[in-house]
Amino acid sequence: MDLIGFLTTLGPQHWLVLGLILLIAEMASGTTYLLWPAVAAFATALVSLLGATNWIAEVAIFAVLVIALTAFGRPLVERWKRDGAANGLNERSTSLIGERGVVTDFANGAGSVKVRDTIWRAVSEEALEAGQAVQIDSVDGVTLRVKRA
């Protein structure tokens, strides 16, 4: 069977199968590269199911949808990944900014501060004394920059 003969036999079930194969491959890879062709195949199956097109129109619809969905959808997914709720998930220290703690030991602009249940190394431009309440301004590695609360 030649390519044109195959394309003329395409029906909605073929587009659905293509969409499912692409979707399964996308789930296995997790890259979002195959998500857009899968969605385009499902949309083309819907158009094909309505029966108002021939194989040339279906292939054109699929091609245009792949390009359009990739061009518009991929940046959206990248933004969602970048701005997602999981930012700072493995950075416990960044969640401490704004928290209050108590100075345990401090001399010459450096010392230690107890925040929640952990003792952290801390620095401050202010003179601090043991037992004084402080607030965390920023975090530099494992060192907290604090000021009086």
Tab-separated table of N, CA and C in Angstrom:
chain	number	residue	atom	x	y	z
A	1	MET	N	0.855	-1.180	0.000
A	1	MET	CA	0.000	0.000	0.000
A	1	MET	C	0.895	1.235	0.000
A	2	ASP	N	0.576	2.173	-0.829
A	2	ASP	CA	1.374	3.398	-0.880
A	2	ASP	C	0.896	4.394	0.177
A	3	LEU	N	1.661	5.453	0.363
A	3	LEU	CA	1.378	6.439	1.413
A	3	LEU	C	0.039	7.136	1.193
A	4	ILE	N	-0.234	7.532	-0.041
A	4	ILE	CA	-1.504	8.225	-0.328
A	4	ILE	C	-2.677	7.289	-0.078
A	5	GLY	N	-2.526	6.053	-0.451
A	5	GLY	CA	-3.591	5.076	-0.198
A	5	GLY	C	-3.846	4.911	1.289
A	6	PHE	N	-2.768	4.891	2.082
A	6	PHE	CA	-2.915	4.800	3.533
A	6	PHE	C	-3.602	6.041	4.100
A	7	LEU	N	-3.168	7.212	3.654
A	7	LEU	CA	-3.733	8.462	4.180
A	7	LEU	C	-5.215	8.607	3.850
A	8	THR	N	-5.634	8.090	2.704
A	8	THR	CA	-7.058	8.209	2.339
A	8	THR	C	-7.932	7.319	3.214
A	9	THR	N	-7.344	6.322	3.862
A	9	THR	CA	-8.129	5.437	4.729
A	9	THR	C	-8.176	5.906	6.180
A	10	LEU	N	-7.483	6.992	6.490
A	10	LEU	CA	-7.478	7.483	7.873
A	10	LEU	C	-8.880	7.865	8.321
A	11	GLY	N	-9.219	7.431	9.508
A	11	GLY	CA	-10.499	7.786	10.102
A	11	GLY	C	-10.275	8.296	11.516
A	12	PRO	N	-11.352	8.614	12.199
A	12	PRO	CA	-11.229	9.148	13.563
A	12	PRO	C	-10.510	8.177	14.506
A	13	GLN	N	-10.737	6.881	14.310
A	13	GLN	CA	-10.096	5.897	15.191
A	13	GLN	C	-8.576	5.922	15.046
A	14	HIS	N	-8.078	6.210	13.844
A	14	HIS	CA	-6.634	6.287	13.653
A	14	HIS	C	-6.046	7.490	14.392
A	15	TRP	N	-6.739	8.622	14.346
A	15	TRP	CA	-6.266	9.813	15.056
A	15	TRP	C	-6.316	9.593	16.563
A	16	LEU	N	-7.374	8.895	17.035
A	16	LEU	CA	-7.464	8.591	18.468
A	16	LEU	C	-6.314	7.688	18.913
A	17	VAL	N	-6.008	6.665	18.124
A	17	VAL	CA	-4.913	5.759	18.465
A	17	VAL	C	-3.587	6.517	18.463
A	18	LEU	N	-3.378	7.365	17.463
A	18	LEU	CA	-2.155	8.172	17.421
A	18	LEU	C	-2.057	9.059	18.663
A	19	GLY	N	-3.182	9.691	19.027
A	19	GLY	CA	-3.202	10.538	20.227
A	19	GLY	C	-2.878	9.755	21.483
A	20	LEU	N	-3.440	8.552	21.609
A	20	LEU	CA	-3.159	7.725	22.780
A	20	LEU	C	-1.699	7.282	22.826
A	21	ILE	N	-1.158	6.887	21.686
A	21	ILE	CA	0.253	6.486	21.642
A	21	ILE	C	1.144	7.661	22.053
A	22	LEU	N	0.857	8.846	21.509
A	22	LEU	CA	1.660	10.023	21.852
A	22	LEU	C	1.506	10.390	23.324
A	23	LEU	N	0.294	10.257	23.850
A	23	LEU	CA	0.058	10.583	25.258
A	23	LEU	C	0.781	9.603	26.183
A	24	ILE	N	0.771	8.330	25.845
A	24	ILE	CA	1.485	7.332	26.641
A	24	ILE	C	2.990	7.602	26.585
A	25	ALA	N	3.493	7.913	25.388
A	25	ALA	CA	4.914	8.230	25.258
A	25	ALA	C	5.263	9.493	26.053
A	26	GLU	N	4.361	10.466	26.081
A	26	GLU	CA	4.583	11.689	26.861
A	26	GLU	C	4.635	11.377	28.352
A	27	MET	N	3.724	10.531	28.808
A	27	MET	CA	3.724	10.178	30.235
A	27	MET	C	5.000	9.430	30.607
A	28	ALA	N	5.529	8.651	29.684
A	28	ALA	CA	6.773	7.924	29.959
A	28	ALA	C	7.974	8.862	29.975
A	29	SER	N	7.939	9.897	29.132
A	29	SER	CA	9.095	10.798	29.049
A	29	SER	C	8.975	11.993	29.985
A	30	GLY	N	7.778	12.532	30.158
A	30	GLY	CA	7.567	13.674	31.042
A	30	GLY	C	8.175	14.972	30.548
A	31	THR	N	8.347	15.118	29.250
A	31	THR	CA	9.036	16.289	28.714
A	31	THR	C	8.099	17.378	28.202
A	32	THR	N	6.856	17.096	27.995
A	32	THR	CA	5.816	17.946	27.375
A	32	THR	C	6.050	18.152	25.883
A	33	TYR	N	7.057	17.509	25.291
A	33	TYR	CA	7.263	17.630	23.845
A	33	TYR	C	6.182	16.882	23.066
A	34	LEU	N	5.722	15.762	23.584
A	34	LEU	CA	4.733	14.956	22.879
A	34	LEU	C	3.305	15.277	23.303
A	35	LEU	N	3.147	16.115	24.308
A	35	LEU	CA	1.807	16.471	24.770
A	35	LEU	C	1.030	17.205	23.686
A	36	TRP	N	1.677	18.132	23.027
A	36	TRP	CA	0.978	18.962	22.044
A	36	TRP	C	0.581	18.181	20.795
A	37	PRO	N	1.426	17.319	20.247
A	37	PRO	CA	0.949	16.473	19.144
A	37	PRO	C	-0.176	15.531	19.579
A	38	ALA	N	-0.155	15.056	20.820
A	38	ALA	CA	-1.237	14.193	21.305
A	38	ALA	C	-2.555	14.957	21.344
A	39	VAL	N	-2.518	16.172	21.864
A	39	VAL	CA	-3.734	16.992	21.907
A	39	VAL	C	-4.206	17.303	20.483
A	40	ALA	N	-3.278	17.593	19.594
A	40	ALA	CA	-3.633	17.872	18.197
A	40	ALA	C	-4.266	16.643	17.551
A	41	ALA	N	-3.758	15.455	17.857
A	41	ALA	CA	-4.346	14.231	17.298
A	41	ALA	C	-5.767	14.023	17.816
A	42	PHE	N	-5.997	14.289	19.098
A	42	PHE	CA	-7.349	14.163	19.648
A	42	PHE	C	-8.305	15.170	19.000
A	43	ALA	N	-7.844	16.399	18.818
A	43	ALA	CA	-8.685	17.418	18.170
A	43	ALA	C	-8.960	17.040	16.721
A	44	THR	N	-7.969	16.498	16.037
A	44	THR	CA	-8.165	16.068	14.653
A	44	THR	C	-9.139	14.899	14.591
A	45	ALA	N	-9.086	14.002	15.578
A	45	ALA	CA	-10.047	12.898	15.640
A	45	ALA	C	-11.465	13.427	15.786
A	46	LEU	N	-11.629	14.455	16.584
A	46	LEU	CA	-12.954	15.059	16.759
A	46	LEU	C	-13.454	15.668	15.448
A	47	VAL	N	-12.579	16.388	14.763
A	47	VAL	CA	-12.957	16.979	13.471
A	47	VAL	C	-13.277	15.869	12.466
A	48	SER	N	-12.475	14.821	12.459
A	48	SER	CA	-12.691	13.700	11.546
A	48	SER	C	-13.996	12.981	11.855
A	49	LEU	N	-14.343	12.907	13.125
A	49	LEU	CA	-15.580	12.260	13.538
A	49	LEU	C	-16.798	13.004	13.008
A	50	LEU	N	-16.694	14.316	12.909
A	50	LEU	CA	-17.787	15.114	12.367
A	50	LEU	C	-17.973	14.867	10.870
A	51	GLY	N	-16.936	14.351	10.211
A	51	GLY	CA	-17.055	13.922	8.821
A	51	GLY	C	-17.068	15.010	7.779
A	52	ALA	N	-16.707	16.212	8.134
A	52	ALA	CA	-16.792	17.318	7.178
A	52	ALA	C	-15.475	17.545	6.440
A	53	THR	N	-14.499	16.638	6.582
A	53	THR	CA	-13.191	16.863	5.978
A	53	THR	C	-12.730	15.630	5.212
A	54	ASN	N	-11.713	15.830	4.409
A	54	ASN	CA	-11.038	14.709	3.761
A	54	ASN	C	-9.664	14.539	4.400
A	55	TRP	N	-8.872	13.590	3.921
A	55	TRP	CA	-7.589	13.292	4.561
A	55	TRP	C	-6.605	14.447	4.462
A	56	ILE	N	-6.661	15.210	3.377
A	56	ILE	CA	-5.748	16.344	3.215
A	56	ILE	C	-6.037	17.403	4.286
A	57	ALA	N	-7.307	17.685	4.491
A	57	ALA	CA	-7.691	18.673	5.501
A	57	ALA	C	-7.325	18.186	6.906
A	58	GLU	N	-7.497	16.883	7.162
A	58	GLU	CA	-7.178	16.350	8.489
A	58	GLU	C	-5.684	16.439	8.781
A	59	VAL	N	-4.857	16.088	7.809
A	59	VAL	CA	-3.410	16.181	7.997
A	59	VAL	C	-3.004	17.643	8.182
A	60	ALA	N	-3.615	18.546	7.422
A	60	ALA	CA	-3.323	19.980	7.559
A	60	ALA	C	-3.755	20.489	8.931
A	61	ILE	N	-4.939	20.079	9.385
A	61	ILE	CA	-5.426	20.489	10.711
A	61	ILE	C	-4.463	19.989	11.787
A	62	PHE	N	-4.049	18.732	11.671
A	62	PHE	CA	-3.106	18.166	12.638
A	62	PHE	C	-1.803	18.963	12.655
A	63	ALA	N	-1.267	19.258	11.490
A	63	ALA	CA	0.007	19.991	11.405
A	63	ALA	C	-0.114	21.392	11.991
A	64	VAL	N	-1.177	22.090	11.644
A	64	VAL	CA	-1.369	23.450	12.156
A	64	VAL	C	-1.567	23.430	13.668
A	65	LEU	N	-2.335	22.479	14.165
A	65	LEU	CA	-2.560	22.388	15.610
A	65	LEU	C	-1.282	22.049	16.369
A	66	VAL	N	-0.464	21.164	15.820
A	66	VAL	CA	0.802	20.836	16.485
A	66	VAL	C	1.664	22.081	16.614
A	67	ILE	N	1.781	22.830	15.537
A	67	ILE	CA	2.610	24.041	15.557
A	67	ILE	C	2.026	25.082	16.508
A	68	ALA	N	0.714	25.315	16.417
A	68	ALA	CA	0.083	26.343	17.256
A	68	ALA	C	0.119	25.959	18.741
A	69	LEU	N	-0.231	24.719	19.045
A	69	LEU	CA	-0.226	24.299	20.453
A	69	LEU	C	1.178	24.298	21.045
A	70	THR	N	2.154	23.893	20.258
A	70	THR	CA	3.529	23.912	20.749
A	70	THR	C	4.004	25.342	20.977
A	71	ALA	N	3.673	26.228	20.034
A	71	ALA	CA	4.121	27.616	20.145
A	71	ALA	C	3.490	28.332	21.340
A	72	PHE	N	2.222	28.042	21.623
A	72	PHE	CA	1.535	28.748	22.706
A	72	PHE	C	1.512	27.958	24.017
A	73	GLY	N	1.442	26.644	23.945
A	73	GLY	CA	1.320	25.834	25.151
A	73	GLY	C	2.615	25.613	25.884
A	74	ARG	N	3.694	25.397	25.159
A	74	ARG	CA	4.978	25.105	25.809
A	74	ARG	C	5.442	26.240	26.717
A	75	PRO	N	5.393	27.513	26.278
A	75	PRO	CA	5.783	28.586	27.204
A	75	PRO	C	4.897	28.656	28.452
A	76	LEU	N	3.610	28.333	28.304
A	76	LEU	CA	2.723	28.337	29.472
A	76	LEU	C	3.145	27.276	30.485
A	77	VAL	N	3.434	26.082	29.997
A	77	VAL	CA	3.847	25.005	30.893
A	77	VAL	C	5.177	25.346	31.554
A	78	GLU	N	6.101	25.916	30.802
A	78	GLU	CA	7.391	26.311	31.382
A	78	GLU	C	7.199	27.349	32.479
A	79	ARG	N	6.299	28.308	32.266
A	79	ARG	CA	6.027	29.321	33.287
A	79	ARG	C	5.398	28.684	34.515
A	80	TRP	N	4.474	27.741	34.316
A	80	TRP	CA	3.855	27.052	35.452
A	80	TRP	C	4.890	26.269	36.240
A	81	LYS	N	5.809	25.626	35.545
A	81	LYS	CA	6.862	24.879	36.235
A	81	LYS	C	7.755	25.814	37.043
A	82	ARG	N	8.111	26.941	36.426
A	82	ARG	CA	9.025	27.886	37.068
A	82	ARG	C	8.365	28.582	38.248
A	83	ASP	N	7.083	28.948	38.123
A	83	ASP	CA	6.390	29.690	39.165
A	83	ASP	C	5.578	28.791	40.087
A	84	GLY	N	5.766	27.489	39.990
A	84	GLY	CA	4.967	26.534	40.748
A	84	GLY	C	5.136	26.658	42.245
A	85	ALA	N	4.249	26.000	42.958
A	85	ALA	CA	4.261	26.049	44.417
A	85	ALA	C	5.454	25.318	45.013
A	86	ALA	N	6.151	24.537	44.207
A	86	ALA	CA	7.268	23.761	44.733
A	86	ALA	C	8.572	24.548	44.783
A	87	ASN	N	8.553	25.830	44.441
A	87	ASN	CA	9.780	26.618	44.529
A	87	ASN	C	10.280	26.631	45.962
A	88	GLY	N	11.546	26.409	46.135
A	88	GLY	CA	12.124	26.402	47.471
A	88	GLY	C	11.799	25.158	48.263
A	89	LEU	N	11.298	24.136	47.602
A	89	LEU	CA	10.887	22.922	48.290
A	89	LEU	C	12.037	22.296	49.074
A	90	ASN	N	13.201	22.241	48.468
A	90	ASN	CA	14.352	21.636	49.127
A	90	ASN	C	15.280	22.677	49.733
A	91	GLU	N	14.807	23.868	49.951
A	91	GLU	CA	15.611	24.940	50.526
A	91	GLU	C	14.948	25.409	51.814
A	92	ARG	N	15.157	24.645	52.855
A	92	ARG	CA	14.510	24.930	54.134
A	92	ARG	C	14.845	26.329	54.641
A	93	SER	N	16.085	26.751	54.407
A	93	SER	CA	16.526	28.023	54.958
A	93	SER	C	15.771	29.213	54.363
A	94	THR	N	15.367	29.149	53.097
A	94	THR	CA	14.645	30.285	52.506
A	94	THR	C	13.263	30.453	53.115
A	95	SER	N	12.709	29.385	53.667
A	95	SER	CA	11.402	29.503	54.316
A	95	SER	C	11.506	30.209	55.666
A	96	LEU	N	12.726	30.430	56.129
A	96	LEU	CA	12.928	31.071	57.430
A	96	LEU	C	12.868	32.595	57.365
A	97	ILE	N	12.956	33.175	56.179
A	97	ILE	CA	12.965	34.636	56.066
A	97	ILE	C	11.669	35.195	56.652
A	98	GLY	N	11.831	36.136	57.568
A	98	GLY	CA	10.687	36.734	58.255
A	98	GLY	C	10.372	36.069	59.583
A	99	GLU	N	10.927	34.886	59.819
A	99	GLU	CA	10.692	34.172	61.079
A	99	GLU	C	11.415	34.878	62.220
A	100	ARG	N	10.972	34.571	63.418
A	100	ARG	CA	11.617	35.118	64.615
A	100	ARG	C	12.386	34.019	65.322
A	101	GLY	N	13.463	34.416	65.962
A	101	GLY	CA	14.278	33.481	66.715
A	101	GLY	C	14.821	34.153	67.964
A	102	VAL	N	15.627	33.406	68.706
A	102	VAL	CA	16.207	33.908	69.945
A	102	VAL	C	17.721	33.713	69.872
A	103	VAL	N	18.461	34.770	70.217
A	103	VAL	CA	19.917	34.712	70.203
A	103	VAL	C	20.374	33.782	71.322
A	104	THR	N	21.241	32.822	70.980
A	104	THR	CA	21.796	31.942	72.007
A	104	THR	C	23.212	32.353	72.380
A	105	ASP	N	23.947	32.876	71.408
A	105	ASP	CA	25.326	33.289	71.646
A	105	ASP	C	25.673	34.295	70.554
A	106	PHE	N	26.278	35.430	70.931
A	106	PHE	CA	26.585	36.441	69.916
A	106	PHE	C	27.733	37.323	70.385
A	107	ALA	N	28.712	37.530	69.500
A	107	ALA	CA	29.828	38.422	69.806
A	107	ALA	C	30.470	38.866	68.498
A	108	ASN	N	30.849	40.141	68.423
A	108	ASN	CA	31.551	40.691	67.254
A	108	ASN	C	30.794	40.503	65.939
A	109	GLY	N	29.478	40.657	65.964
A	109	GLY	CA	28.671	40.601	64.745
A	109	GLY	C	28.326	39.213	64.265
A	110	ALA	N	28.712	38.161	64.983
A	110	ALA	CA	28.396	36.794	64.569
A	110	ALA	C	28.081	35.956	65.799
A	111	GLY	N	27.296	34.913	65.575
A	111	GLY	CA	26.944	34.039	66.682
A	111	GLY	C	25.952	32.995	66.239
A	112	SER	N	25.084	32.602	67.180
A	112	SER	CA	24.085	31.586	66.855
A	112	SER	C	22.719	32.028	67.342
A	113	VAL	N	21.719	31.571	66.594
A	113	VAL	CA	20.327	31.925	66.866
A	113	VAL	C	19.497	30.656	66.808
A	114	LYS	N	18.587	30.499	67.770
A	114	LYS	CA	17.681	29.356	67.734
A	114	LYS	C	16.389	29.778	67.045
A	115	VAL	N	16.072	29.086	65.961
A	115	VAL	CA	14.840	29.327	65.213
A	115	VAL	C	14.097	28.007	65.167
A	116	ARG	N	12.864	28.033	65.644
A	116	ARG	CA	12.061	26.817	65.796
A	116	ARG	C	12.838	25.840	66.674
A	117	ASP	N	13.290	24.722	66.113
A	117	ASP	CA	14.000	23.728	66.928
A	117	ASP	C	15.471	23.574	66.530
A	118	THR	N	15.990	24.524	65.751
A	118	THR	CA	17.350	24.397	65.229
A	118	THR	C	18.186	25.619	65.570
A	119	ILE	N	19.455	25.382	65.865
A	119	ILE	CA	20.409	26.465	66.104
A	119	ILE	C	21.109	26.757	64.777
A	120	TRP	N	21.082	28.021	64.362
A	120	TRP	CA	21.683	28.448	63.094
A	120	TRP	C	22.820	29.423	63.368
A	121	ARG	N	23.798	29.436	62.474
A	121	ARG	CA	24.837	30.461	62.515
A	121	ARG	C	24.176	31.745	62.043
A	122	ALA	N	24.487	32.873	62.697
A	122	ALA	CA	23.856	34.142	62.352
A	122	ALA	C	24.872	35.273	62.379
A	123	VAL	N	24.608	36.271	61.550
A	123	VAL	CA	25.397	37.500	61.548
A	123	VAL	C	24.436	38.673	61.617
A	124	SER	N	24.935	39.785	62.175
A	124	SER	CA	24.122	40.983	62.284
A	124	SER	C	25.023	42.200	62.372
A	125	GLU	N	24.542	43.312	61.869
A	125	GLU	CA	25.281	44.570	61.990
A	125	GLU	C	24.997	45.232	63.330
A	126	GLU	N	23.984	44.731	64.026
A	126	GLU	CA	23.622	45.263	65.332
A	126	GLU	C	24.311	44.449	66.431
A	127	ALA	N	24.538	45.084	67.564
A	127	ALA	CA	25.076	44.370	68.726
A	127	ALA	C	23.923	43.620	69.390
A	128	LEU	N	24.041	42.310	69.494
A	128	LEU	CA	22.974	41.481	70.053
A	128	LEU	C	23.479	40.753	71.289
A	129	GLU	N	22.536	40.393	72.156
A	129	GLU	CA	22.873	39.682	73.379
A	129	GLU	C	22.066	38.402	73.467
A	130	ALA	N	22.565	37.439	74.217
A	130	ALA	CA	21.872	36.171	74.416
A	130	ALA	C	20.487	36.414	75.001
A	131	GLY	N	19.495	35.681	74.490
A	131	GLY	CA	18.122	35.806	74.958
A	131	GLY	C	17.309	36.852	74.217
A	132	GLN	N	17.937	37.645	73.374
A	132	GLN	CA	17.246	38.709	72.649
A	132	GLN	C	16.494	38.130	71.446
A	133	ALA	N	15.307	38.657	71.181
A	133	ALA	CA	14.504	38.219	70.033
A	133	ALA	C	15.016	38.894	68.763
A	134	VAL	N	15.112	38.112	67.694
A	134	VAL	CA	15.575	38.631	66.405
A	134	VAL	C	14.637	38.155	65.293
A	135	GLN	N	14.738	38.849	64.167
A	135	GLN	CA	13.967	38.467	62.983
A	135	GLN	C	14.959	38.212	61.851
A	136	ILE	N	14.690	37.203	61.040
A	136	ILE	CA	15.591	36.828	59.954
A	136	ILE	C	15.303	37.688	58.733
A	137	ASP	N	16.347	38.394	58.268
A	137	ASP	CA	16.247	39.250	57.081
A	137	ASP	C	16.541	38.502	55.791
A	138	SER	N	17.606	37.705	55.819
A	138	SER	CA	18.000	36.975	54.615
A	138	SER	C	18.809	35.757	55.015
A	139	VAL	N	19.070	34.922	54.010
A	139	VAL	CA	19.822	33.694	54.241
A	139	VAL	C	20.933	33.626	53.212
A	140	ASP	N	22.151	33.325	53.674
A	140	ASP	CA	23.293	33.158	52.784
A	140	ASP	C	23.891	31.792	53.074
A	141	GLY	N	23.509	30.795	52.301
A	141	GLY	CA	23.941	29.426	52.564
A	141	GLY	C	23.302	28.916	53.838
A	142	VAL	N	24.122	28.668	54.858
A	142	VAL	CA	23.596	28.215	56.149
A	142	VAL	C	23.707	29.303	57.207
A	143	THR	N	23.987	30.523	56.768
A	143	THR	CA	24.114	31.649	57.695
A	143	THR	C	22.918	32.561	57.571
A	144	LEU	N	22.309	32.880	58.698
A	144	LEU	CA	21.165	33.788	58.714
A	144	LEU	C	21.632	35.207	58.983
A	145	ARG	N	21.078	36.157	58.280
A	145	ARG	CA	21.335	37.569	58.559
A	145	ARG	C	20.103	38.030	59.350
A	146	VAL	N	20.352	38.506	60.577
A	146	VAL	CA	19.258	38.829	61.492
A	146	VAL	C	19.335	40.303	61.934
A	147	LYS	N	18.189	40.754	62.473
A	147	LYS	CA	18.115	42.086	63.094
A	147	LYS	C	17.204	41.957	64.305
A	148	ARG	N	17.274	42.961	65.173
A	148	ARG	CA	16.402	42.943	66.360
A	148	ARG	C	14.940	42.907	65.938
A	149	ALA	N	14.164	42.145	66.683
A	149	ALA	CA	12.730	42.031	66.381
A	149	ALA	C	11.956	43.163	67.026
